[in-house]
Amino acid sequence: RYFLIEPTANYMTWENATRLSCSISELAQQQQQQNDASPLSFGFTSEIFCLTLECLHLGLSCVSNQISGMQQQSDRLRREARNNPAPMMEMMLNMRLKPMETRMVALIAHSRDPRFMLMVARFYGFFCRWLLYLSQQANHQELLSIIPEYFIEDLSRFFKIFLHDPTYIMSVRKGQCPFNRAELIQCLIYLMSSRTPIRNIYQRACLCEVLLPFLPPRVLQSHQNPMIEWHPLEFAQHEFNTFEICQQELLSTMLTLYTEVERTGGHNQFFDKFKFRTYISIIMKFLFSYQLHQNKLTQFAQSPSTQHAYINFLNMLINDLIYCLDHGFDGLTEVRQLETEPEPDASVMNDANAPNAQNAMMNAFFGGNALPPQPGNENALVERQQHMAETRANVRQFMQLANSSIGILVYVVDHTTASFMDDLILPRIAVLVSVYIDRLAHGSDLRVKGNLREDYNFNARFLLTSVVQIFNRLCA
C-alpha cells in the first residue's frame, strides 16, 4: 500500500496514475494518514513486485500496442495498394509497407519469445492471486482502490495475446499451464462482477474478452462456422461447470455486465457495446446448455433483489436485436441496389486523369495533399467497390450479433416467460414479432447475389423460426 501511494519513491512514482476507484481527494487523505502514522518500511519483494508491473507496462504493453497499431496501418496500406489501379501508386505504397512490416516482425520476434511469455504468464498468475487475497481480506479490500488502473489493463492485454499463443496452447496440451487457471478465472469474474473495485466500465468489459478463450475451441469454432456442431455432454466437466465461482457467479456477472456496457464512457461507446455483447452472448449460450446455469437464470429472474436488473437485461437484448436486424436488412437492401446498378466504365486512364494518378502517388509517399483530386471513372469504380465491401462487412457483423441475440432471446423466453409480461417488455416484443415476421416472410428486397448464409451470416429460416417460437411461447 505505502509503496503504491508514496509520491517520493526512490525509483518511480505513481502519484499521477489513475487508480481503480480511488479519487484524488481520497488518495490525498490516505497519504495524509500515512504521513501522520509512524513510518513503515517495505521489503525487497514488494519493490520488485511493483517494479515488475511497471516494467511490463513500459515495455511489453507499449510494444504490444505498437504492434497492434502497425498491423492496422499495414492492413490499410495493403487495401489501398490492392484497390488502386495506378501501378506507380501501388509501388509507392509497397515502399512504405516493406520497412513497416520488417520492424513489426522484429518486434514480434523479440517481445513474444516463448520463454519470456511463459515467465510473464507465471508472474501475472501471481498478480491474480494477490488481487484475490486482497479481495478476501476485509481489512485489505480498500487497498484495491489505490491500484493503478493500467495494471489491470496490462493484465487484460497480455492474456488476450497469450491465450491465443501457440506456446500456451502447447503447454496446456502437455499439462504444463504456467498459471493457475482456476485463480485466473476467479479473478476475472471478481473484477467483472458488481463487487469489483474497477470503476471504468470499459475496462471491466475488456475482461470478458480474456474469459472467452477458456471456452472449448470447438464451441468457439461453431460460432464462426454454423456447420460445426457440438453436444453439451462433451463439455459437461468444463471449468465453467465445475469451478465453484463459475457455478455461483459467472452467469449473473454476464447478465449484469451485458446491461452495464451500454455506456462505456468512450467516444466510440455506441459500437463498443456490440463487440462486448457479442463476447458475452457466446459465453451465455454455452452456459445455457447446462441445467446448473439454467437454474441460476431462473433464480436471477425471480429474485426480488435482481429482478429489476433482469428486466434491464431483457430491454437491452431487445434493443440490440431490433437495431441489428434493421441495419442488417437495410444493408442487404443497399447491396441489392448496388448490384443492380450499372458499374462505371473502368476505362484506361487518359491524359485528363494523369494528374489524378500523380496526386495519389505523391499523397501516398509524402502523406499530404499535394494536388486536389481530379474526377475519373476509375475513382468512381474503386469507391463503389470499397463501399460495397464495407457494406457487406457491416451486414455480416450486424447479422452475427442478431443471430446470437435472437438465440438468447428464444431461450430466455422459454425459461422465464413471466418476466416478458412486464409492461416495459411485452409491447416491444409484440412489435418485434409482428414487424419481423412480415419482413422475413416477404423480404424480396433481401435477395442478393451469393450465399446469404456464408457471405452475410443471414439465415432467414433460422430467424423466422425463432420469431415464431417466441410468438408461440408467449401466446401459450
Coordinates of C-alpha atoms in Angstrom, one line a residue:
R1 CA 0.0 0.0 0.0
Y2 CA 2.6 2.6 1.1
F3 CA 4.8 1.7 -1.9
L4 CA 2.0 2.5 -4.3
I5 CA 0.9 5.8 -2.9
E6 CA 4.2 7.2 -1.8
P7 CA 4.8 10.3 -4.1
T8 CA 8.6 10.4 -3.4
A9 CA 9.5 6.8 -4.1
N10 CA 13.2 6.2 -4.9
Y11 CA 12.7 4.5 -8.3
M12 CA 9.5 5.9 -9.7
T13 CA 6.2 7.5 -8.7
W14 CA 2.6 6.6 -9.2
E15 CA 1.4 10.0 -7.9
N16 CA -0.3 10.9 -11.2
A17 CA -1.6 7.5 -12.1
T18 CA -5.3 6.9 -12.4
R19 CA -6.5 4.5 -9.7
L20 CA -9.1 1.7 -10.0
S21 CA -11.7 3.6 -7.9
C22 CA -9.9 6.0 -5.6
S23 CA -10.4 9.7 -6.3
I24 CA -7.8 12.4 -5.9
S25 CA -9.2 13.6 -2.6
E26 CA -9.4 10.1 -1.2
L27 CA -5.8 9.4 -2.3
A28 CA -4.7 12.6 -0.6
Q29 CA -6.4 11.6 2.6
Q30 CA -4.7 8.2 2.6
Q31 CA -1.3 10.0 2.0
Q32 CA -2.0 12.3 5.0
Q33 CA -2.9 9.3 7.2
Q34 CA 0.4 7.7 6.1
N35 CA 2.4 10.8 7.0
D36 CA 0.7 11.1 10.4
A37 CA 1.4 7.4 11.2
S38 CA 4.7 6.0 12.2
P39 CA 7.0 5.4 9.2
L40 CA 6.8 1.9 7.8
S41 CA 9.3 0.2 5.5
F42 CA 8.6 -2.2 2.7
G43 CA 10.7 -5.1 1.7
F44 CA 12.7 -6.0 -1.3
T45 CA 9.9 -8.4 -2.5
S46 CA 7.4 -5.5 -2.6
E47 CA 9.7 -3.3 -4.5
I48 CA 10.4 -6.0 -7.1
F49 CA 6.8 -6.9 -7.4
C50 CA 5.6 -3.3 -8.1
L51 CA 8.6 -2.5 -10.3
T52 CA 8.0 -5.6 -12.4
L53 CA 4.4 -4.5 -13.0
E54 CA 5.7 -1.1 -14.0
C55 CA 8.4 -2.5 -16.3
L56 CA 5.9 -4.7 -18.1
H57 CA 3.7 -1.6 -18.6
L58 CA 6.5 0.5 -20.0
G59 CA 8.0 -2.4 -22.1
L60 CA 5.8 -5.3 -23.1
S61 CA 2.5 -3.5 -23.0
C62 CA 3.7 -0.5 -25.0
V63 CA 5.3 -2.8 -27.6
S64 CA 2.1 -4.8 -27.9
N65 CA 0.2 -1.5 -28.6
Q66 CA 2.8 -0.5 -31.2
I67 CA 2.5 -3.9 -32.9
S68 CA -1.3 -3.6 -33.0
G69 CA -1.2 -0.1 -34.5
M70 CA 1.4 -1.2 -37.1
Q71 CA -0.8 -4.2 -38.1
Q72 CA -3.8 -1.9 -38.6
Q73 CA -1.8 0.5 -40.7
S74 CA -0.2 -2.2 -42.8
D75 CA -3.7 -3.7 -43.5
R76 CA -4.9 -0.3 -44.6
L77 CA -1.9 0.2 -46.9
R78 CA -2.5 -3.3 -48.4
R79 CA -6.1 -2.5 -49.1
E80 CA -5.2 0.8 -50.8
A81 CA -2.5 -0.9 -52.9
R82 CA -4.9 -3.6 -53.9
N83 CA -7.7 -1.3 -54.8
N84 CA -5.7 1.4 -56.6
P85 CA -5.4 1.0 -60.4
A86 CA -2.3 3.1 -60.8
P87 CA 0.9 1.0 -60.9
M88 CA 3.1 3.8 -59.5
M89 CA 0.7 4.3 -56.6
E90 CA 0.9 0.6 -55.8
M91 CA 4.7 0.8 -55.9
M92 CA 4.8 3.7 -53.5
L93 CA 2.5 2.1 -51.1
N94 CA 4.6 -1.1 -51.1
M95 CA 7.7 1.0 -50.5
R96 CA 6.1 2.3 -47.3
L97 CA 4.8 -1.1 -46.3
K98 CA 8.1 -3.1 -46.5
P99 CA 10.1 -1.3 -43.8
M100 CA 7.0 -1.2 -41.5
E101 CA 6.5 -5.0 -41.8
T102 CA 10.2 -5.6 -41.2
R103 CA 10.1 -3.6 -38.0
M104 CA 6.8 -5.3 -36.9
V105 CA 8.3 -8.8 -37.4
A106 CA 11.3 -7.8 -35.4
L107 CA 9.1 -6.5 -32.5
I108 CA 7.0 -9.7 -32.5
A109 CA 10.1 -11.9 -32.5
H110 CA 11.6 -10.2 -29.5
S111 CA 8.6 -9.4 -27.4
R112 CA 6.9 -12.8 -27.9
D113 CA 9.8 -15.1 -27.2
P114 CA 8.2 -18.3 -25.8
R115 CA 10.3 -18.4 -22.6
F116 CA 9.7 -14.8 -21.9
M117 CA 5.9 -15.2 -22.5
L118 CA 5.8 -18.1 -20.1
M119 CA 7.6 -16.1 -17.4
V120 CA 5.3 -13.2 -17.8
A121 CA 2.2 -15.5 -17.7
R122 CA 3.6 -17.0 -14.4
F123 CA 4.1 -13.6 -12.9
Y124 CA 0.6 -12.4 -13.9
G125 CA -0.8 -15.6 -12.3
F126 CA 0.9 -14.5 -9.0
F127 CA -0.6 -11.0 -9.6
C128 CA -4.1 -12.5 -9.8
R129 CA -3.5 -14.5 -6.6
W130 CA -2.5 -11.2 -4.9
L131 CA -5.7 -9.5 -6.1
L132 CA -7.8 -12.4 -4.8
Y133 CA -6.0 -12.3 -1.5
L134 CA -6.8 -8.6 -1.0
S135 CA -10.4 -9.1 -2.1
Q136 CA -11.0 -11.8 0.5
Q137 CA -9.5 -9.9 3.4
A138 CA -12.0 -7.5 5.0
N139 CA -9.2 -5.1 6.2
H140 CA -7.5 -5.1 2.8
Q141 CA -10.3 -4.6 0.4
E142 CA -9.9 -0.8 0.4
L143 CA -6.3 -1.2 -0.8
L144 CA -7.6 -2.5 -4.1
S145 CA -9.0 1.0 -4.9
I146 CA -5.5 2.6 -5.0
I147 CA -4.0 0.1 -7.5
P148 CA -3.1 1.9 -10.8
E149 CA -5.7 1.3 -13.4
Y150 CA -3.2 0.4 -16.1
F151 CA -2.0 -2.7 -14.1
I152 CA -5.4 -4.3 -14.9
E153 CA -5.3 -3.0 -18.5
D154 CA -1.8 -4.6 -19.0
L155 CA -3.1 -7.9 -17.5
S156 CA -6.0 -7.9 -19.9
R157 CA -3.9 -7.0 -22.9
F158 CA -1.3 -9.7 -22.2
F159 CA -3.7 -12.6 -21.7
K160 CA -5.7 -11.6 -24.8
I161 CA -2.4 -12.3 -26.7
F162 CA -1.1 -15.2 -24.6
L163 CA -4.2 -17.3 -24.6
H164 CA -4.1 -17.5 -28.4
D165 CA -0.3 -18.0 -28.5
P166 CA 1.0 -21.4 -29.7
T167 CA 3.3 -21.6 -26.7
Y168 CA 0.4 -21.6 -24.3
I169 CA -1.7 -24.0 -26.4
M170 CA 1.2 -26.5 -26.5
S171 CA 1.9 -26.1 -22.7
V172 CA -1.8 -26.8 -21.9
R173 CA -1.8 -29.9 -24.1
K174 CA 1.2 -31.1 -22.1
G175 CA -0.5 -30.3 -18.8
Q176 CA 2.1 -27.5 -18.0
C177 CA 0.0 -24.4 -17.7
P178 CA 2.2 -21.6 -16.3
F179 CA -0.6 -20.2 -14.2
N180 CA -3.5 -21.5 -12.1
R181 CA -6.5 -21.4 -14.4
A182 CA -9.0 -21.5 -11.5
E183 CA -7.4 -18.5 -9.9
L184 CA -7.3 -16.5 -13.2
I185 CA -11.0 -17.3 -13.9
Q186 CA -12.0 -16.4 -10.4
C187 CA -10.0 -13.1 -10.6
L188 CA -11.7 -12.2 -13.9
I189 CA -15.2 -12.9 -12.6
Y190 CA -14.5 -10.9 -9.5
L191 CA -13.2 -7.9 -11.5
M192 CA -16.2 -8.0 -13.8
S193 CA -18.8 -8.5 -11.1
S194 CA -20.7 -5.9 -9.1
R195 CA -18.2 -6.3 -6.3
T196 CA -15.4 -5.1 -8.4
P197 CA -13.1 -2.3 -7.4
I198 CA -12.9 -1.2 -11.0
R199 CA -14.8 2.0 -11.8
N200 CA -14.1 2.0 -15.5
I201 CA -16.9 0.1 -17.3
Y202 CA -14.9 -0.2 -20.5
Q203 CA -12.0 -1.9 -18.6
R204 CA -14.4 -4.4 -17.0
A205 CA -15.9 -5.2 -20.4
C206 CA -12.5 -5.9 -21.8
L207 CA -12.0 -8.7 -19.3
C208 CA -14.8 -10.7 -20.9
E209 CA -12.6 -11.0 -24.0
V210 CA -10.0 -12.6 -21.8
L211 CA -12.5 -15.0 -20.5
L212 CA -13.7 -16.0 -23.9
P213 CA -10.7 -18.3 -24.9
F214 CA -11.4 -20.5 -21.9
L215 CA -14.4 -21.9 -23.8
P216 CA -13.8 -25.1 -25.6
P217 CA -12.2 -24.5 -29.1
R218 CA -15.0 -26.4 -30.8
V219 CA -17.6 -24.1 -29.2
L220 CA -15.7 -21.0 -30.5
Q221 CA -15.4 -22.5 -33.9
S222 CA -19.1 -23.3 -34.1
H223 CA -19.8 -19.6 -33.6
Q224 CA -17.8 -18.8 -36.7
N225 CA -18.9 -21.8 -38.7
P226 CA -22.5 -23.0 -38.2
M227 CA -21.6 -26.3 -39.8
I228 CA -19.6 -27.3 -36.7
E229 CA -21.8 -28.8 -34.1
W230 CA -21.2 -29.9 -30.5
H231 CA -23.2 -31.7 -27.8
P232 CA -23.5 -30.4 -24.2
L233 CA -22.4 -33.8 -22.9
E234 CA -19.0 -33.3 -24.5
F235 CA -18.1 -30.5 -22.1
A236 CA -20.2 -31.3 -19.0
Q237 CA -16.9 -31.3 -17.0
H238 CA -15.7 -28.0 -18.3
E239 CA -14.3 -25.4 -15.9
F240 CA -17.3 -23.2 -16.3
N241 CA -19.5 -26.1 -15.0
T242 CA -17.1 -27.4 -12.2
F243 CA -15.4 -24.4 -10.7
E244 CA -17.4 -23.1 -7.7
I245 CA -17.0 -19.5 -8.6
C246 CA -18.4 -20.2 -12.1
Q247 CA -21.3 -22.2 -10.7
Q248 CA -22.3 -19.3 -8.3
E249 CA -21.5 -16.1 -10.1
L250 CA -20.5 -16.4 -13.7
L251 CA -24.0 -16.2 -15.3
S252 CA -25.2 -13.4 -13.0
T253 CA -22.0 -11.5 -13.8
M254 CA -22.5 -11.9 -17.6
L255 CA -26.2 -10.8 -17.3
T256 CA -25.2 -7.7 -15.3
L257 CA -22.3 -6.8 -17.5
Y258 CA -24.4 -7.1 -20.6
T259 CA -26.5 -4.2 -19.3
E260 CA -23.7 -2.1 -18.0
V261 CA -21.7 -1.9 -21.2
E262 CA -24.4 0.3 -22.7
R263 CA -22.3 3.2 -21.7
T264 CA -18.6 2.6 -21.5
G265 CA -17.7 6.3 -21.4
G266 CA -15.5 6.1 -24.5
H267 CA -16.0 8.2 -27.7
N268 CA -16.9 5.0 -29.6
Q269 CA -19.1 3.6 -26.9
F270 CA -22.1 3.0 -29.1
F271 CA -20.2 0.5 -31.3
D272 CA -18.0 -0.9 -28.5
K273 CA -21.1 -2.3 -26.7
F274 CA -21.9 -4.5 -29.7
K275 CA -18.4 -6.0 -29.6
F276 CA -18.5 -6.8 -25.9
R277 CA -22.1 -8.1 -26.1
T278 CA -21.1 -10.5 -28.8
Y279 CA -18.4 -12.0 -26.5
I280 CA -20.9 -12.1 -23.6
S281 CA -23.5 -13.8 -25.8
I282 CA -21.1 -16.5 -26.8
I283 CA -20.4 -17.3 -23.2
M284 CA -24.0 -17.2 -22.1
K285 CA -25.1 -19.5 -25.0
F286 CA -22.6 -22.1 -23.7
L287 CA -23.8 -21.7 -20.1
F288 CA -27.5 -22.0 -21.1
S289 CA -26.8 -25.6 -22.4
Y290 CA -26.5 -26.9 -18.8
Q291 CA -29.1 -27.4 -16.1
L292 CA -26.9 -25.8 -13.4
H293 CA -26.8 -22.4 -15.2
Q294 CA -30.4 -22.7 -16.3
N295 CA -31.4 -22.8 -12.6
K296 CA -29.2 -19.8 -12.0
L297 CA -31.0 -17.9 -14.7
T298 CA -34.4 -18.7 -13.2
Q299 CA -33.2 -17.7 -9.8
F300 CA -31.8 -14.4 -11.2
A301 CA -35.1 -13.6 -12.9
Q302 CA -37.3 -14.3 -10.0
S303 CA -35.2 -13.0 -7.1
P304 CA -36.5 -9.6 -5.8
S305 CA -33.0 -8.2 -5.5
T306 CA -32.1 -8.9 -9.1
Q307 CA -35.5 -8.8 -10.8
H308 CA -35.1 -5.2 -11.9
A309 CA -31.6 -6.0 -13.3
Y310 CA -33.0 -8.9 -15.3
I311 CA -35.7 -6.6 -16.8
N312 CA -33.0 -4.2 -17.8
F313 CA -31.1 -7.1 -19.5
L314 CA -34.1 -8.1 -21.5
N315 CA -34.7 -4.5 -22.6
M316 CA -31.1 -4.2 -23.8
L317 CA -31.3 -7.5 -25.5
I318 CA -34.4 -6.5 -27.4
N319 CA -32.8 -3.1 -28.3
D320 CA -29.7 -4.8 -29.8
L321 CA -31.8 -7.3 -31.7
I322 CA -34.0 -4.6 -33.3
Y323 CA -31.1 -2.4 -34.1
C324 CA -29.0 -5.2 -35.7
L325 CA -31.9 -6.6 -37.7
D326 CA -32.9 -3.2 -39.0
H327 CA -29.4 -2.3 -40.1
G328 CA -28.7 -5.8 -41.4
F329 CA -31.8 -5.7 -43.5
D330 CA -31.1 -2.2 -44.7
G331 CA -27.6 -3.2 -45.6
L332 CA -28.9 -6.1 -47.7
T333 CA -31.3 -3.8 -49.5
E334 CA -28.4 -1.4 -50.2
V335 CA -26.2 -4.3 -51.5
R336 CA -29.0 -5.3 -53.8
Q337 CA -29.3 -1.8 -55.2
L338 CA -25.6 -1.6 -55.8
E339 CA -25.7 -4.9 -57.6
T340 CA -28.5 -3.9 -59.9
E341 CA -26.9 -0.5 -60.7
P342 CA -24.7 -0.4 -63.9
E343 CA -21.0 -0.3 -63.0
P344 CA -19.0 2.8 -64.0
D345 CA -16.9 2.4 -67.1
A346 CA -13.4 1.5 -65.8
S347 CA -11.6 2.8 -68.9
V348 CA -7.9 3.1 -69.2
M349 CA -6.6 6.3 -67.6
N350 CA -6.1 9.0 -70.2
D351 CA -4.2 12.3 -70.1
A352 CA -7.1 14.1 -68.4
N353 CA -6.8 11.6 -65.4
A354 CA -3.0 11.7 -65.3
P355 CA -2.9 14.5 -62.7
N356 CA -5.1 12.3 -60.5
A357 CA -2.7 9.4 -60.5
Q358 CA 0.3 11.7 -59.9
N359 CA -1.6 13.3 -57.0
A360 CA -2.4 10.0 -55.4
M361 CA 1.2 8.8 -55.8
M362 CA 2.5 12.0 -54.1
N363 CA -0.1 11.7 -51.3
A364 CA 0.9 8.1 -50.6
F365 CA 4.7 9.0 -50.5
F366 CA 4.6 12.2 -48.6
G367 CA 1.4 11.7 -46.6
G368 CA 0.0 15.1 -47.6
N369 CA -2.4 16.7 -50.1
A370 CA -0.3 17.8 -53.0
L371 CA -3.0 18.5 -55.6
P372 CA -6.8 18.4 -55.5
P373 CA -8.1 15.1 -56.8
Q374 CA -9.4 15.0 -60.4
P375 CA -12.6 13.2 -61.2
G376 CA -12.3 10.0 -63.1
N377 CA -14.2 6.9 -63.9
E378 CA -11.6 4.7 -62.3
N379 CA -12.0 6.5 -59.0
A380 CA -15.8 6.0 -59.1
L381 CA -15.3 2.3 -59.7
V382 CA -12.8 2.0 -56.8
E383 CA -15.1 3.9 -54.4
R384 CA -18.0 1.8 -55.4
Q385 CA -16.1 -1.4 -54.7
Q386 CA -14.9 -0.1 -51.4
H387 CA -18.4 1.0 -50.4
M388 CA -19.7 -2.5 -51.4
A389 CA -17.1 -4.2 -49.3
E390 CA -17.7 -2.0 -46.3
T391 CA -21.5 -2.6 -46.6
R392 CA -21.1 -6.3 -46.8
A393 CA -18.8 -6.3 -43.8
N394 CA -21.3 -4.3 -41.8
V395 CA -24.1 -6.6 -42.7
R396 CA -22.1 -9.7 -41.6
Q397 CA -21.3 -8.1 -38.2
F398 CA -24.9 -7.0 -37.6
M399 CA -26.4 -10.3 -38.6
Q400 CA -23.8 -12.2 -36.5
L401 CA -24.9 -10.3 -33.4
A402 CA -28.6 -10.6 -34.4
N403 CA -28.3 -14.4 -34.6
S404 CA -26.7 -14.5 -31.2
S405 CA -29.2 -12.1 -29.6
I406 CA -32.3 -13.9 -31.0
G407 CA -30.9 -17.3 -29.9
I408 CA -30.6 -16.0 -26.4
L409 CA -34.0 -14.3 -26.6
V410 CA -35.6 -17.6 -27.6
Y411 CA -34.0 -19.3 -24.7
V412 CA -34.9 -16.8 -22.0
V413 CA -38.5 -16.5 -23.3
D414 CA -38.8 -20.3 -22.9
H415 CA -37.4 -20.4 -19.3
T416 CA -38.5 -17.0 -17.9
T417 CA -41.8 -16.3 -19.6
A418 CA -43.3 -14.4 -16.7
S419 CA -40.7 -11.7 -17.0
F420 CA -41.9 -10.9 -20.5
M421 CA -45.3 -9.9 -19.2
D422 CA -43.7 -6.8 -17.7
D423 CA -45.3 -3.6 -19.0
L424 CA -42.0 -2.4 -20.4
I425 CA -41.2 -5.6 -22.2
L426 CA -44.4 -7.0 -23.6
P427 CA -45.3 -4.2 -26.0
R428 CA -41.8 -4.2 -27.5
I429 CA -41.9 -8.0 -28.0
A430 CA -45.3 -7.7 -29.8
V431 CA -43.9 -5.1 -32.2
L432 CA -40.8 -7.1 -32.8
V433 CA -42.8 -10.2 -33.7
S434 CA -45.3 -8.5 -35.9
V435 CA -42.7 -6.5 -37.9
Y436 CA -40.1 -9.1 -38.5
I437 CA -42.5 -12.0 -39.3
D438 CA -43.8 -9.8 -42.1
R439 CA -40.4 -8.7 -43.3
L440 CA -38.8 -12.1 -43.2
A441 CA -41.8 -13.8 -45.0
H442 CA -42.0 -11.2 -47.7
G443 CA -38.4 -10.0 -48.0
S444 CA -37.9 -9.9 -51.7
D445 CA -35.6 -6.9 -51.3
L446 CA -33.2 -9.1 -49.2
R447 CA -32.3 -11.3 -52.1
V448 CA -28.7 -10.6 -53.2
K449 CA -26.1 -12.4 -55.2
G450 CA -24.0 -15.1 -53.5
N451 CA -24.7 -17.3 -50.5
L452 CA -26.6 -15.3 -47.9
R453 CA -25.7 -17.6 -45.0
E454 CA -22.0 -17.8 -45.8
D455 CA -21.4 -14.3 -47.1
Y456 CA -23.7 -12.3 -44.9
N457 CA -24.4 -14.6 -41.8
F458 CA -28.1 -14.2 -42.9
N459 CA -30.2 -17.3 -42.2
A460 CA -33.8 -16.4 -43.0
R461 CA -35.2 -19.7 -41.9
F462 CA -33.5 -19.6 -38.5
L463 CA -34.6 -16.0 -37.9
L464 CA -38.2 -16.7 -39.0
T465 CA -38.4 -19.9 -36.9
S466 CA -37.0 -18.1 -33.9
V467 CA -39.5 -15.3 -34.1
V468 CA -42.4 -17.8 -34.5
Q469 CA -41.1 -19.7 -31.5
I470 CA -41.2 -16.5 -29.4
F471 CA -44.7 -15.8 -30.6
N472 CA -46.0 -19.3 -29.8
R473 CA -44.4 -19.4 -26.4
L474 CA -45.8 -16.1 -25.3
C475 CA -49.3 -17.0 -26.6
A476 CA -49.3 -20.4 -24.9

